[in-house]
C-alpha atoms as one frame of an Amber mdcrd trajectory, in Angstrom:
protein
  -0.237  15.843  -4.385  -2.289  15.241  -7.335   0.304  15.126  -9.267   2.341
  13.151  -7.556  -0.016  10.692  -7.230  -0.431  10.702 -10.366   3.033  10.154
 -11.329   3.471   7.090  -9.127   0.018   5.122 -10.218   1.739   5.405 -14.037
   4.880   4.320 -12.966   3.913   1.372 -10.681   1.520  -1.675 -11.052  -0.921
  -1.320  -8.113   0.621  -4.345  -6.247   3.606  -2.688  -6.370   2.326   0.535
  -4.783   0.273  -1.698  -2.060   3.942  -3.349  -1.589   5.809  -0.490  -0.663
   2.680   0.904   1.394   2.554  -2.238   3.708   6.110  -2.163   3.763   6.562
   1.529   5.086   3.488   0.554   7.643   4.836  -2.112   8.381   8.359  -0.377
   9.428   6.253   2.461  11.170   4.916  -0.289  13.009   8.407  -1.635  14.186
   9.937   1.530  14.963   6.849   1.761  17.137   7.507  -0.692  18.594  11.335
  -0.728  19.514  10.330   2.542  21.284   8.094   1.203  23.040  10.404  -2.007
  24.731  13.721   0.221  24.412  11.912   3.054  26.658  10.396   0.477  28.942
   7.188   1.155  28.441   5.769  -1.950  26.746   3.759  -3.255  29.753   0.869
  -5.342  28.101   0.054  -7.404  31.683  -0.770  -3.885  33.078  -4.602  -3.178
  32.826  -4.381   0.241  31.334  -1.377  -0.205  28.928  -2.415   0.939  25.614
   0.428   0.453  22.789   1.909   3.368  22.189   5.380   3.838  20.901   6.642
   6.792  19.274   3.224   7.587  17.821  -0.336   7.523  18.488  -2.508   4.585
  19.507  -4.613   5.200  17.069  -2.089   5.920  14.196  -0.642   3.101  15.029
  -3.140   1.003  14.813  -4.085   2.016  11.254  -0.798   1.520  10.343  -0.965
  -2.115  11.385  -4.516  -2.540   9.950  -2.980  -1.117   6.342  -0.697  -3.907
   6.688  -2.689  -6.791   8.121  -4.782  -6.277   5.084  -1.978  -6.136   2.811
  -1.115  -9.467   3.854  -4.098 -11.131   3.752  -4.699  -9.913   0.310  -1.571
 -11.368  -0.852  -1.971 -14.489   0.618  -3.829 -16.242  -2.138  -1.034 -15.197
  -4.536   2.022 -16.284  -2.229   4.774 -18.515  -2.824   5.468 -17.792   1.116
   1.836 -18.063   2.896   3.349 -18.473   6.178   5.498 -15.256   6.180   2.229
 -13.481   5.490   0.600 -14.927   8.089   3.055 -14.280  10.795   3.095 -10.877
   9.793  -1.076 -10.537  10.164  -1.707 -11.970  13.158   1.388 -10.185  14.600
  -0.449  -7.156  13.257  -3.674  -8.097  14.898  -2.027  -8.354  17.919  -0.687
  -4.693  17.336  -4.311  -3.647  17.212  -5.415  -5.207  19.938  -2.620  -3.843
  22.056  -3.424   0.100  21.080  -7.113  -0.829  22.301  -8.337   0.970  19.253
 -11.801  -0.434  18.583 -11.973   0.935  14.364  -9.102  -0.222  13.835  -9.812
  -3.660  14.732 -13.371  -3.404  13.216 -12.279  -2.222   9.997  -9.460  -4.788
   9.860 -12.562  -7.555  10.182 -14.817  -5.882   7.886 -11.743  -5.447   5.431
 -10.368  -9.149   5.699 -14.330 -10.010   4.579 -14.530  -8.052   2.222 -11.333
  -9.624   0.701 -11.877 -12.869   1.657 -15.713 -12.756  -0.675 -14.692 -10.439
  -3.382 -13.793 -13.584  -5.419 -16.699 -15.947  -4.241 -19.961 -16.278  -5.629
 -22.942 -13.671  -5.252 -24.521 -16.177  -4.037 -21.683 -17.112  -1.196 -21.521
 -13.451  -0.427 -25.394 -13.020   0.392 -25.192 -16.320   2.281 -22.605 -14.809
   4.558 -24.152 -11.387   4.310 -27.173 -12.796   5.734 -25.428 -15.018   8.467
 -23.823 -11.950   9.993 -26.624  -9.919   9.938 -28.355 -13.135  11.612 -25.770
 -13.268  14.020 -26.100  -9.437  15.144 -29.667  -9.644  15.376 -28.892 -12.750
  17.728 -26.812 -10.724  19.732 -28.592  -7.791  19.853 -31.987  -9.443  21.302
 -30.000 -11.736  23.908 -27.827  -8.027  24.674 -31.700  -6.322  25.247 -32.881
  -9.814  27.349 -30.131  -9.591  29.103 -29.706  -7.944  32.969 -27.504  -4.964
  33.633 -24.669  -7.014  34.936 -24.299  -8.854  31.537 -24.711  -5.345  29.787
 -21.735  -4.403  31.973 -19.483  -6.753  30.637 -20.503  -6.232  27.236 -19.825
  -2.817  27.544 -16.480  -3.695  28.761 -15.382  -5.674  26.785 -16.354  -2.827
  23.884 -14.122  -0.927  25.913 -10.839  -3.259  25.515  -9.814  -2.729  29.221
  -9.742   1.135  28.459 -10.629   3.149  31.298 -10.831   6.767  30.095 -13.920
   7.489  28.194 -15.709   4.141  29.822 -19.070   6.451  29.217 -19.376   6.126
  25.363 -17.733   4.033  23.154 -15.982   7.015  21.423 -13.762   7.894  24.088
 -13.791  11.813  23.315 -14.022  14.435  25.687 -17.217  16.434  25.300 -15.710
  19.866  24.135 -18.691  21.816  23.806 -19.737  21.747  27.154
């Protein structure tokens, strides 16, 4: 694979390779999809539906993250900013739909990153501090809170997912 890999970064700009790595996501993402409406299956008004298709939730939903980010990277150097943008929040909506919590974090924490890799150091600690700020916030109204707001909270970490409402993981305990 090394070599391989190799091969393709001399051949290829690297917005070329991202290209063609969004792109087969991206189609991994619709074929996903199809399966899902062609089979029946795609249910979202259900309570328990979890986006599927012909793969993994969770595969799936880092296929649509790749791409999400792909777009919004390319947005600032687009002659067609409103393709892109149809394409990530459609992909955001993937995520959302496969109820697959890193997926959607690290689609956030990605888009940041791009969005303040060109600002400022100065913009960047602003906003650094904000958010940190803003999860302190959280966390001391979370603690103040009573149970019944903790509850909700808790669900809506969950994304409507039932199975493995006891941690936020959602993995069986194997060793016991």
């Amino acid at each position: 694979y090394f070599f391989i890999a190799t091969s393709l970064a001399l051949r290829f700009r690297p917005r070329e390779i991202c290209v063609v790595l969004a792109t087969m996501c991206l189609g991994s993402v619709i074929c996903a999809l199809s399966v899902e409406v062609l089979t029946g299956n795609f249910r979202p008004w259900v309570s328990d539906f979890r986006l599927k298709g012909s793969i993994h939730s969770n595969v799936l939903a880092s296929h649509a993250m790749v791409t999400a980010l792909a777009c919004f990277a390319f947005l600032r150097s687009s002659r067609r900013p409103w393709l892109l943008r149809t394409v990530l929040f459609a992909m955001l909506g993937v995520i959302l739909l496969t109820k697959t919590r890193g997926a959607l974090a690290t689609s956030l924490v990605g888009m940041g990153t791009i969005y303040f890799a060109g600002k400022s150091l100065s913009a960047s600690l602003l906003a650094v501090s904000l958010l940190l700020t803003t999860l302190s916030m959280a966390g001391l109204f979370y603690v103040a809170a009573g149970s019944e707001a903790q509850n909700r909270v808790q669900g809506a970490l969950l994304m409507g997912r039932s199975e493995g409402a006891t941690t936020l993981t959602g993995r069986l305990p194997l060793w016991r």
